[in-house]
Amino acid sequence: MARSKKSRKVGLIGVRKDPDFKPSENRKSDSPRPKKHKGKPAGNRHNVEQKKVTGKKSAENKDPRHGSKKPIQLVKTVTPTPVQKKKYATPAQELAALEADQRLSDLLDKLDDDKPLTRVQQAYVDEKMARHRILCDLLGIVEEDDEDDDMDPFNDLDAINIDDFKH
């Protein structure tokens, strides 16, 4: 006698006793309904669609299998990248970076020597000096003139009249 494998499936053993049961209604293989198709049919990329006849000849010759017709540059051209402004956490850090700017100090030395600057250089100096003034105002820094150091404080004493202080 052959052994039968044990199964965990619980199902009907035998025939249903329901008189209304019709086996042909519940079976999927007997249904005349066709299968649902998913996706495109096989070999679709090799089947060229037949376009409707229109007035344009160029549309008729266009193959849908080809990609973009946008021209591609074969020679790389150099495009100047815009200079990004650095962001600083505090105005004090920005002021320190502005004072440490080597290009600005070189251009200011040129100006002190009475050498002419180009338009681009002059625009750079004007922009940085305007920003320097704004930062100094924000931080409450007052620019001291060098001429004040040369003046002797005792020179003003002669202008004071002692009689003005007597009652």
CSV table of N, CA and C in Angstrom, one decimal:
chain,number,residue,atom,x,y,z
A,1,MET,N,0.8,-1.2,0.0
A,1,MET,CA,0.0,0.0,0.0
A,1,MET,C,0.9,1.2,0.0
A,2,ALA,N,0.6,2.2,-0.9
A,2,ALA,CA,1.4,3.4,-1.0
A,2,ALA,C,1.0,4.4,0.1
A,3,ARG,N,2.1,5.1,0.5
A,3,ARG,CA,1.9,6.1,1.6
A,3,ARG,C,1.4,7.4,1.0
A,4,SER,N,0.5,8.1,1.6
A,4,SER,CA,0.1,9.4,1.1
A,4,SER,C,0.7,10.4,2.1
A,5,LYS,N,1.2,11.5,1.5
A,5,LYS,CA,1.9,12.6,2.3
A,5,LYS,C,0.9,13.3,3.1
A,6,LYS,N,1.3,13.7,4.3
A,6,LYS,CA,0.4,14.5,5.2
A,6,LYS,C,0.4,15.9,4.6
A,7,SER,N,-0.8,16.5,4.7
A,7,SER,CA,-1.0,17.8,4.2
A,7,SER,C,-1.7,18.6,5.3
A,8,ARG,N,-1.3,19.9,5.4
A,8,ARG,CA,-1.9,20.8,6.4
A,8,ARG,C,-3.1,21.5,5.8
A,9,LYS,N,-3.4,21.3,4.5
A,9,LYS,CA,-4.5,22.0,3.9
A,9,LYS,C,-5.8,21.3,4.4
A,10,VAL,N,-6.7,22.2,4.8
A,10,VAL,CA,-8.0,21.7,5.2
A,10,VAL,C,-9.0,22.1,4.1
A,11,GLY,N,-9.6,21.2,3.5
A,11,GLY,CA,-10.5,21.4,2.4
A,11,GLY,C,-11.6,20.3,2.4
A,12,LEU,N,-12.4,20.4,1.3
A,12,LEU,CA,-13.4,19.4,1.2
A,12,LEU,C,-12.8,18.0,0.8
A,13,ILE,N,-13.3,17.1,1.5
A,13,ILE,CA,-13.0,15.7,1.1
A,13,ILE,C,-14.2,15.1,0.6
A,14,GLY,N,-14.3,14.9,-0.7
A,14,GLY,CA,-15.5,14.3,-1.2
A,14,GLY,C,-16.3,15.3,-2.0
A,15,VAL,N,-17.5,15.0,-2.3
A,15,VAL,CA,-18.4,15.8,-3.1
A,15,VAL,C,-19.3,16.6,-2.2
A,16,ARG,N,-19.7,17.8,-2.6
A,16,ARG,CA,-20.6,18.6,-1.8
A,16,ARG,C,-22.0,18.0,-1.9
A,17,LYS,N,-22.7,18.2,-0.8
A,17,LYS,CA,-24.0,17.7,-0.7
A,17,LYS,C,-25.1,18.7,-1.0
A,18,ASP,N,-24.6,19.9,-1.4
A,18,ASP,CA,-25.6,21.0,-1.7
A,18,ASP,C,-26.2,20.7,-3.1
A,19,PRO,N,-27.5,20.7,-3.2
A,19,PRO,CA,-28.2,20.4,-4.4
A,19,PRO,C,-28.1,21.5,-5.5
A,20,ASP,N,-27.8,22.8,-5.0
A,20,ASP,CA,-27.8,23.9,-5.9
A,20,ASP,C,-26.4,24.1,-6.5
A,21,PHE,N,-25.4,23.4,-6.1
A,21,PHE,CA,-24.0,23.5,-6.6
A,21,PHE,C,-23.9,23.0,-8.0
A,22,LYS,N,-23.3,23.8,-8.9
A,22,LYS,CA,-23.0,23.5,-10.2
A,22,LYS,C,-21.5,23.6,-10.5
A,23,PRO,N,-20.8,22.6,-10.7
A,23,PRO,CA,-19.3,22.6,-10.8
A,23,PRO,C,-18.9,23.5,-12.0
A,24,SER,N,-19.6,23.7,-13.1
A,24,SER,CA,-19.1,24.4,-14.2
A,24,SER,C,-19.1,25.9,-14.0
A,25,GLU,N,-19.9,26.4,-13.0
A,25,GLU,CA,-19.9,27.9,-12.8
A,25,GLU,C,-18.7,28.4,-12.0
A,26,ASN,N,-18.2,27.6,-11.1
A,26,ASN,CA,-17.1,28.0,-10.3
A,26,ASN,C,-15.7,27.8,-10.9
A,27,ARG,N,-15.6,27.0,-11.9
A,27,ARG,CA,-14.3,26.7,-12.4
A,27,ARG,C,-13.8,27.9,-13.4
A,28,LYS,N,-12.5,28.3,-13.2
A,28,LYS,CA,-12.0,29.4,-14.0
A,28,LYS,C,-11.6,28.9,-15.4
A,29,SER,N,-11.2,27.7,-15.6
A,29,SER,CA,-10.8,27.2,-16.9
A,29,SER,C,-11.9,27.1,-17.9
A,30,ASP,N,-13.1,26.9,-17.4
A,30,ASP,CA,-14.2,26.8,-18.3
A,30,ASP,C,-14.8,28.2,-18.8
A,31,SER,N,-14.3,29.3,-18.2
A,31,SER,CA,-14.9,30.6,-18.5
A,31,SER,C,-14.4,31.0,-19.9
A,32,PRO,N,-15.3,31.6,-20.7
A,32,PRO,CA,-15.0,32.0,-22.0
A,32,PRO,C,-14.3,33.4,-22.1
A,33,ARG,N,-14.1,34.0,-20.9
A,33,ARG,CA,-13.5,35.4,-20.9
A,33,ARG,C,-12.0,35.3,-21.2
A,34,PRO,N,-11.5,36.2,-22.1
A,34,PRO,CA,-10.1,36.2,-22.5
A,34,PRO,C,-9.3,36.8,-21.3
A,35,LYS,N,-8.0,36.5,-21.3
A,35,LYS,CA,-7.1,37.0,-20.3
A,35,LYS,C,-6.8,38.5,-20.5
A,36,LYS,N,-6.5,39.1,-19.4
A,36,LYS,CA,-6.1,40.5,-19.5
A,36,LYS,C,-4.6,40.5,-19.8
A,37,HIS,N,-4.3,41.4,-20.8
A,37,HIS,CA,-2.9,41.5,-21.2
A,37,HIS,C,-2.2,42.7,-20.4
A,38,LYS,N,-1.0,42.4,-20.0
A,38,LYS,CA,-0.3,43.5,-19.3
A,38,LYS,C,0.9,43.9,-20.1
A,39,GLY,N,1.1,45.2,-20.3
A,39,GLY,CA,2.3,45.7,-21.0
A,39,GLY,C,2.1,45.7,-22.5
A,40,LYS,N,3.1,46.0,-23.2
A,40,LYS,CA,3.1,46.1,-24.6
A,40,LYS,C,3.4,44.7,-25.2
A,41,PRO,N,2.9,44.4,-26.4
A,41,PRO,CA,3.1,43.1,-27.0
A,41,PRO,C,4.6,42.9,-27.4
A,42,ALA,N,5.0,41.7,-27.5
A,42,ALA,CA,6.4,41.4,-27.7
A,42,ALA,C,6.8,41.9,-29.1
A,43,GLY,N,8.1,42.4,-29.2
A,43,GLY,CA,8.6,42.9,-30.5
A,43,GLY,C,8.1,44.3,-30.8
A,44,ASN,N,7.6,45.0,-29.9
A,44,ASN,CA,6.9,46.3,-30.2
A,44,ASN,C,7.9,47.3,-30.7
A,45,ARG,N,9.2,47.3,-30.3
A,45,ARG,CA,10.1,48.3,-30.7
A,45,ARG,C,10.5,48.2,-32.2
A,46,HIS,N,10.3,47.0,-32.7
A,46,HIS,CA,10.6,46.8,-34.1
A,46,HIS,C,9.4,47.0,-35.0
A,47,ASN,N,8.2,47.1,-34.4
A,47,ASN,CA,7.1,47.4,-35.3
A,47,ASN,C,6.9,48.9,-35.4
A,48,VAL,N,7.1,49.4,-36.6
A,48,VAL,CA,7.0,50.9,-36.8
A,48,VAL,C,5.5,51.2,-37.0
A,49,GLU,N,5.1,52.2,-36.2
A,49,GLU,CA,3.7,52.6,-36.3
A,49,GLU,C,3.4,53.3,-37.7
A,50,GLN,N,2.2,53.0,-38.2
A,50,GLN,CA,1.8,53.6,-39.4
A,50,GLN,C,1.1,54.9,-39.0
A,51,LYS,N,1.7,56.0,-39.4
A,51,LYS,CA,1.1,57.4,-39.1
A,51,LYS,C,-0.1,57.6,-40.1
A,52,LYS,N,-1.0,58.5,-39.6
A,52,LYS,CA,-2.1,59.0,-40.5
A,52,LYS,C,-1.5,59.9,-41.5
A,53,VAL,N,-2.0,60.0,-42.7
A,53,VAL,CA,-1.5,60.8,-43.7
A,53,VAL,C,-1.9,62.3,-43.4
A,54,THR,N,-0.8,63.1,-43.3
A,54,THR,CA,-1.0,64.5,-43.1
A,54,THR,C,-0.3,65.3,-44.2
A,55,GLY,N,-0.4,66.6,-44.1
A,55,GLY,CA,0.1,67.5,-45.1
A,55,GLY,C,1.6,67.6,-45.1
A,56,LYS,N,2.2,67.3,-43.9
A,56,LYS,CA,3.7,67.4,-43.8
A,56,LYS,C,4.4,66.1,-44.2
A,57,LYS,N,5.4,66.3,-45.0
A,57,LYS,CA,6.2,65.1,-45.4
A,57,LYS,C,7.2,64.7,-44.3
A,58,SER,N,7.7,65.7,-43.6
A,58,SER,CA,8.7,65.4,-42.5
A,58,SER,C,8.1,64.6,-41.4
A,59,ALA,N,6.8,64.8,-41.1
A,59,ALA,CA,6.2,64.0,-40.1
A,59,ALA,C,6.1,62.5,-40.5
A,60,GLU,N,5.9,62.3,-41.8
A,60,GLU,CA,5.8,60.9,-42.2
A,60,GLU,C,7.1,60.1,-42.1
A,61,ASN,N,8.2,60.8,-42.3
A,61,ASN,CA,9.5,60.1,-42.3
A,61,ASN,C,10.1,60.0,-40.9
A,62,LYS,N,9.5,60.6,-40.0
A,62,LYS,CA,10.0,60.6,-38.6
A,62,LYS,C,9.8,59.2,-38.0
A,63,ASP,N,10.9,58.7,-37.5
A,63,ASP,CA,10.9,57.3,-36.9
A,63,ASP,C,10.7,57.5,-35.4
A,64,PRO,N,9.7,56.9,-34.7
A,64,PRO,CA,9.5,57.1,-33.3
A,64,PRO,C,10.5,56.4,-32.4
A,65,ARG,N,11.3,55.5,-33.1
A,65,ARG,CA,12.3,54.8,-32.3
A,65,ARG,C,13.5,55.6,-31.9
A,66,HIS,N,13.7,56.6,-32.7
A,66,HIS,CA,14.9,57.4,-32.4
A,66,HIS,C,14.7,58.4,-31.3
A,67,GLY,N,15.7,58.8,-30.6
A,67,GLY,CA,15.6,59.8,-29.5
A,67,GLY,C,15.6,61.2,-30.0
A,68,SER,N,16.1,62.1,-29.1
A,68,SER,CA,16.0,63.5,-29.3
A,68,SER,C,16.9,63.9,-30.5
A,69,LYS,N,16.4,64.9,-31.2
A,69,LYS,CA,17.1,65.4,-32.4
A,69,LYS,C,17.8,66.7,-32.0
A,70,LYS,N,17.9,67.0,-30.7
A,70,LYS,CA,18.5,68.3,-30.2
A,70,LYS,C,20.0,68.2,-30.5
A,71,PRO,N,20.6,69.2,-31.1
A,71,PRO,CA,22.0,69.1,-31.4
A,71,PRO,C,22.9,69.2,-30.1
A,72,ILE,N,24.0,68.4,-30.1
A,72,ILE,CA,24.9,68.3,-29.0
A,72,ILE,C,26.2,69.0,-29.3
A,73,GLN,N,26.7,69.9,-28.5
A,73,GLN,CA,28.0,70.5,-28.7
A,73,GLN,C,29.1,69.5,-28.5
A,74,LEU,N,30.0,69.4,-29.6
A,74,LEU,CA,31.1,68.5,-29.5
A,74,LEU,C,32.3,69.1,-28.9
A,75,VAL,N,32.4,70.5,-29.0
A,75,VAL,CA,33.5,71.2,-28.4
A,75,VAL,C,33.0,71.9,-27.2
A,76,LYS,N,33.7,71.7,-26.1
A,76,LYS,CA,33.3,72.4,-24.9
A,76,LYS,C,33.7,73.8,-24.9
A,77,THR,N,32.8,74.7,-24.6
A,77,THR,CA,33.0,76.1,-24.5
A,77,THR,C,33.1,76.5,-23.1
A,78,VAL,N,34.0,77.5,-22.8
A,78,VAL,CA,34.3,77.9,-21.5
A,78,VAL,C,33.2,79.0,-21.1
A,79,THR,N,32.4,78.7,-20.1
A,79,THR,CA,31.5,79.7,-19.7
A,79,THR,C,31.9,80.2,-18.3
A,80,PRO,N,31.9,81.5,-18.1
A,80,PRO,CA,32.3,82.0,-16.8
A,80,PRO,C,31.3,81.8,-15.8
A,81,THR,N,31.7,81.2,-14.7
A,81,THR,CA,30.7,80.9,-13.6
A,81,THR,C,30.6,82.2,-12.8
A,82,PRO,N,29.4,82.5,-12.4
A,82,PRO,CA,29.2,83.7,-11.5
A,82,PRO,C,29.8,83.5,-10.2
A,83,VAL,N,30.4,84.6,-9.7
A,83,VAL,CA,31.1,84.5,-8.4
A,83,VAL,C,30.0,84.5,-7.3
A,84,GLN,N,30.1,83.5,-6.5
A,84,GLN,CA,29.1,83.4,-5.4
A,84,GLN,C,29.6,84.1,-4.2
A,85,LYS,N,28.7,84.9,-3.6
A,85,LYS,CA,29.1,85.7,-2.4
A,85,LYS,C,29.1,84.8,-1.2
A,86,LYS,N,30.2,84.9,-0.4
A,86,LYS,CA,30.3,84.1,0.8
A,86,LYS,C,29.4,84.7,1.8
A,87,LYS,N,28.8,83.8,2.6
A,87,LYS,CA,28.0,84.2,3.7
A,87,LYS,C,28.7,84.0,5.0
A,88,TYR,N,28.7,85.1,5.8
A,88,TYR,CA,29.4,85.1,7.0
A,88,TYR,C,28.4,85.1,8.2
A,89,ALA,N,28.8,84.5,9.3
A,89,ALA,CA,27.9,84.4,10.5
A,89,ALA,C,27.6,85.7,11.1
A,90,THR,N,28.7,86.6,11.2
A,90,THR,CA,28.5,87.9,11.9
A,90,THR,C,29.2,88.9,11.0
A,91,PRO,N,28.7,90.2,11.2
A,91,PRO,CA,29.4,91.3,10.5
A,91,PRO,C,30.8,91.4,10.8
A,92,ALA,N,31.2,91.1,12.1
A,92,ALA,CA,32.6,91.2,12.4
A,92,ALA,C,33.5,90.3,11.6
A,93,GLN,N,33.0,89.1,11.3
A,93,GLN,CA,33.7,88.1,10.5
A,93,GLN,C,33.9,88.6,9.1
A,94,GLU,N,32.8,89.2,8.6
A,94,GLU,CA,32.8,89.8,7.2
A,94,GLU,C,33.8,90.9,7.1
A,95,LEU,N,33.8,91.8,8.2
A,95,LEU,CA,34.7,92.9,8.2
A,95,LEU,C,36.2,92.4,8.2
A,96,ALA,N,36.4,91.4,9.0
A,96,ALA,CA,37.8,90.8,9.1
A,96,ALA,C,38.2,90.2,7.7
A,97,ALA,N,37.3,89.6,7.1
A,97,ALA,CA,37.6,89.0,5.8
A,97,ALA,C,37.8,90.1,4.7
A,98,LEU,N,37.1,91.2,4.8
A,98,LEU,CA,37.2,92.3,3.9
A,98,LEU,C,38.5,93.0,4.1
A,99,GLU,N,39.0,93.1,5.4
A,99,GLU,CA,40.3,93.8,5.6
A,99,GLU,C,41.4,92.9,5.3
A,100,ALA,N,41.2,91.6,5.2
A,100,ALA,CA,42.3,90.6,4.9
A,100,ALA,C,42.3,90.4,3.4
A,101,ASP,N,41.4,91.0,2.6
A,101,ASP,CA,41.4,90.8,1.1
A,101,ASP,C,42.6,91.3,0.5
A,102,GLN,N,43.4,90.4,-0.1
A,102,GLN,CA,44.7,90.8,-0.7
A,102,GLN,C,44.5,91.7,-2.0
A,103,ARG,N,43.5,91.3,-2.8
A,103,ARG,CA,43.3,92.1,-4.0
A,103,ARG,C,42.9,93.5,-3.7
A,104,LEU,N,42.0,93.7,-2.7
A,104,LEU,CA,41.6,95.0,-2.3
A,104,LEU,C,42.8,95.8,-1.8
A,105,SER,N,43.6,95.2,-1.0
A,105,SER,CA,44.7,96.0,-0.4
A,105,SER,C,45.7,96.4,-1.5
A,106,ASP,N,45.9,95.5,-2.5
A,106,ASP,CA,46.8,95.8,-3.7
A,106,ASP,C,46.2,97.0,-4.5
A,107,LEU,N,44.9,97.0,-4.7
A,107,LEU,CA,44.3,98.1,-5.5
A,107,LEU,C,44.3,99.4,-4.7
A,108,LEU,N,44.2,99.3,-3.4
A,108,LEU,CA,44.2,100.5,-2.6
A,108,LEU,C,45.7,101.1,-2.5
A,109,ASP,N,46.7,100.2,-2.5
A,109,ASP,CA,48.1,100.7,-2.6
A,109,ASP,C,48.3,101.4,-4.0
A,110,LYS,N,47.7,100.8,-5.0
A,110,LYS,CA,47.8,101.4,-6.4
A,110,LYS,C,47.2,102.8,-6.4
A,111,LEU,N,46.1,103.0,-5.7
A,111,LEU,CA,45.4,104.3,-5.6
A,111,LEU,C,46.3,105.3,-4.8
A,112,ASP,N,46.9,104.8,-3.8
A,112,ASP,CA,47.7,105.7,-3.0
A,112,ASP,C,49.0,106.2,-3.8
A,113,ASP,N,49.4,105.3,-4.7
A,113,ASP,CA,50.6,105.7,-5.5
A,113,ASP,C,50.1,106.5,-6.7
A,114,ASP,N,48.9,106.9,-6.8
A,114,ASP,CA,48.3,107.7,-7.9
A,114,ASP,C,48.4,107.0,-9.3
A,115,LYS,N,48.3,105.7,-9.2
A,115,LYS,CA,48.3,104.9,-10.5
A,115,LYS,C,46.8,104.7,-10.9
A,116,PRO,N,46.5,104.8,-12.2
A,116,PRO,CA,45.1,104.6,-12.6
A,116,PRO,C,44.7,103.2,-12.5
A,117,LEU,N,43.4,103.0,-12.3
A,117,LEU,CA,42.8,101.7,-12.2
A,117,LEU,C,41.8,101.5,-13.4
A,118,THR,N,41.6,100.2,-13.8
A,118,THR,CA,40.6,100.0,-14.9
A,118,THR,C,39.2,100.1,-14.3
A,119,ARG,N,38.2,100.1,-15.2
A,119,ARG,CA,36.8,100.2,-14.7
A,119,ARG,C,36.5,99.1,-13.8
A,120,VAL,N,36.9,97.9,-14.1
A,120,VAL,CA,36.5,96.7,-13.3
A,120,VAL,C,37.2,96.8,-11.9
A,121,GLN,N,38.5,97.2,-11.9
A,121,GLN,CA,39.2,97.3,-10.6
A,121,GLN,C,38.5,98.4,-9.8
A,122,GLN,N,38.2,99.6,-10.4
A,122,GLN,CA,37.6,100.7,-9.7
A,122,GLN,C,36.2,100.3,-9.2
A,123,ALA,N,35.4,99.5,-9.9
A,123,ALA,CA,34.1,99.1,-9.5
A,123,ALA,C,34.3,98.1,-8.3
A,124,TYR,N,35.3,97.3,-8.3
A,124,TYR,CA,35.6,96.3,-7.2
A,124,TYR,C,35.9,97.1,-5.9
A,125,VAL,N,36.8,98.1,-6.1
A,125,VAL,CA,37.2,98.9,-4.9
A,125,VAL,C,36.0,99.7,-4.3
A,126,ASP,N,35.2,100.3,-5.2
A,126,ASP,CA,34.0,101.0,-4.8
A,126,ASP,C,33.0,100.1,-4.0
A,127,GLU,N,32.8,98.9,-4.6
A,127,GLU,CA,31.9,98.0,-3.9
A,127,GLU,C,32.4,97.6,-2.6
A,128,LYS,N,33.6,97.2,-2.5
A,128,LYS,CA,34.2,96.7,-1.2
A,128,LYS,C,34.3,97.8,-0.2
A,129,MET,N,34.6,99.1,-0.6
A,129,MET,CA,34.7,100.2,0.3
A,129,MET,C,33.3,100.6,0.9
A,130,ALA,N,32.3,100.5,0.0
A,130,ALA,CA,30.9,100.8,0.4
A,130,ALA,C,30.5,99.7,1.5
A,131,ARG,N,30.8,98.5,1.2
A,131,ARG,CA,30.4,97.4,2.2
A,131,ARG,C,31.2,97.6,3.5
A,132,HIS,N,32.4,98.1,3.4
A,132,HIS,CA,33.3,98.3,4.6
A,132,HIS,C,32.6,99.4,5.4
A,133,ARG,N,32.1,100.5,4.8
A,133,ARG,CA,31.5,101.6,5.5
A,133,ARG,C,30.2,101.1,6.2
A,134,ILE,N,29.4,100.3,5.5
A,134,ILE,CA,28.2,99.7,6.1
A,134,ILE,C,28.5,98.9,7.3
A,135,LEU,N,29.5,98.0,7.2
A,135,LEU,CA,29.9,97.1,8.3
A,135,LEU,C,30.4,97.9,9.5
A,136,CYS,N,31.2,99.0,9.2
A,136,CYS,CA,31.7,99.8,10.3
A,136,CYS,C,30.5,100.5,11.0
A,137,ASP,N,29.5,101.0,10.3
A,137,ASP,CA,28.3,101.6,10.9
A,137,ASP,C,27.6,100.6,11.7
A,138,LEU,N,27.4,99.4,11.2
A,138,LEU,CA,26.7,98.3,12.0
A,138,LEU,C,27.4,98.0,13.3
A,139,LEU,N,28.7,97.9,13.2
A,139,LEU,CA,29.5,97.6,14.4
A,139,LEU,C,29.8,98.8,15.3
A,140,GLY,N,29.5,100.0,14.9
A,140,GLY,CA,29.7,101.2,15.7
A,140,GLY,C,31.2,101.6,15.7
A,141,ILE,N,31.9,101.2,14.7
A,141,ILE,CA,33.3,101.6,14.5
A,141,ILE,C,33.4,103.0,13.8
A,142,VAL,N,34.1,103.9,14.4
A,142,VAL,CA,34.2,105.2,13.9
A,142,VAL,C,35.6,105.3,13.2
A,143,GLU,N,35.6,105.7,12.0
A,143,GLU,CA,36.9,105.8,11.3
A,143,GLU,C,37.6,107.1,11.8
A,144,GLU,N,38.9,106.9,12.2
A,144,GLU,CA,39.7,108.0,12.7
A,144,GLU,C,40.5,108.5,11.6
A,145,ASP,N,40.6,109.8,11.5
A,145,ASP,CA,41.4,110.5,10.5
A,145,ASP,C,42.8,110.6,11.0
A,146,ASP,N,43.8,110.4,10.1
A,146,ASP,CA,45.2,110.5,10.4
A,146,ASP,C,45.6,111.9,10.8
A,147,GLU,N,44.9,112.9,10.2
A,147,GLU,CA,45.2,114.3,10.5
A,147,GLU,C,45.0,114.7,11.9
A,148,ASP,N,44.1,114.1,12.6
A,148,ASP,CA,43.9,114.4,14.0
A,148,ASP,C,45.1,114.0,14.9
A,149,ASP,N,45.9,113.0,14.5
A,149,ASP,CA,47.0,112.6,15.3
A,149,ASP,C,48.1,113.7,15.2
A,150,ASP,N,48.2,114.4,14.1
A,150,ASP,CA,49.3,115.4,14.0
A,150,ASP,C,49.0,116.7,14.8
A,151,MET,N,47.8,116.9,15.1
A,151,MET,CA,47.4,118.1,15.9
A,151,MET,C,47.9,118.0,17.3
A,152,ASP,N,48.4,119.1,17.8
A,152,ASP,CA,48.8,119.2,19.2
A,152,ASP,C,47.6,119.6,20.1
A,153,PRO,N,47.3,118.9,21.1
A,153,PRO,CA,46.1,119.3,21.9
A,153,PRO,C,46.4,120.6,22.7
A,154,PHE,N,47.6,121.0,22.9
A,154,PHE,CA,47.9,122.2,23.6
A,154,PHE,C,47.7,123.5,22.8
A,155,ASN,N,47.6,123.3,21.5
A,155,ASN,CA,47.4,124.5,20.6
A,155,ASN,C,46.0,125.1,20.9
A,156,ASP,N,45.0,124.4,21.3
A,156,ASP,CA,43.7,125.0,21.6
A,156,ASP,C,43.7,125.7,22.9
A,157,LEU,N,44.7,125.5,23.8
A,157,LEU,CA,44.7,126.2,25.1
A,157,LEU,C,44.8,127.7,25.0
A,158,ASP,N,45.5,128.2,24.0
A,158,ASP,CA,45.7,129.6,23.8
A,158,ASP,C,44.4,130.3,23.5
A,159,ALA,N,43.5,129.6,22.9
A,159,ALA,CA,42.2,130.2,22.5
A,159,ALA,C,41.3,130.4,23.7
A,160,ILE,N,41.6,129.6,24.8
A,160,ILE,CA,40.7,129.7,26.0
A,160,ILE,C,41.1,130.9,26.8
A,161,ASN,N,40.0,131.6,27.2
A,161,ASN,CA,40.2,132.8,28.0
A,161,ASN,C,39.8,132.5,29.4
A,162,ILE,N,40.7,132.8,30.4
A,162,ILE,CA,40.5,132.4,31.8
A,162,ILE,C,39.4,133.3,32.3
A,163,ASP,N,39.2,134.4,31.8
A,163,ASP,CA,38.1,135.3,32.3
A,163,ASP,C,36.7,134.7,32.1
A,164,ASP,N,36.6,133.9,31.1
A,164,ASP,CA,35.3,133.2,30.9
A,164,ASP,C,34.9,132.3,32.0
A,165,PHE,N,35.8,131.8,32.7
A,165,PHE,CA,35.5,130.8,33.8
A,165,PHE,C,35.3,131.5,35.2
A,166,LYS,N,35.6,132.8,35.3
A,166,LYS,CA,35.4,133.5,36.5
A,166,LYS,C,34.0,133.9,36.7
A,167,HIS,N,33.5,134.0,37.9
A,167,HIS,CA,32.1,134.4,38.1
A,167,HIS,C,32.1,135.8,38.4
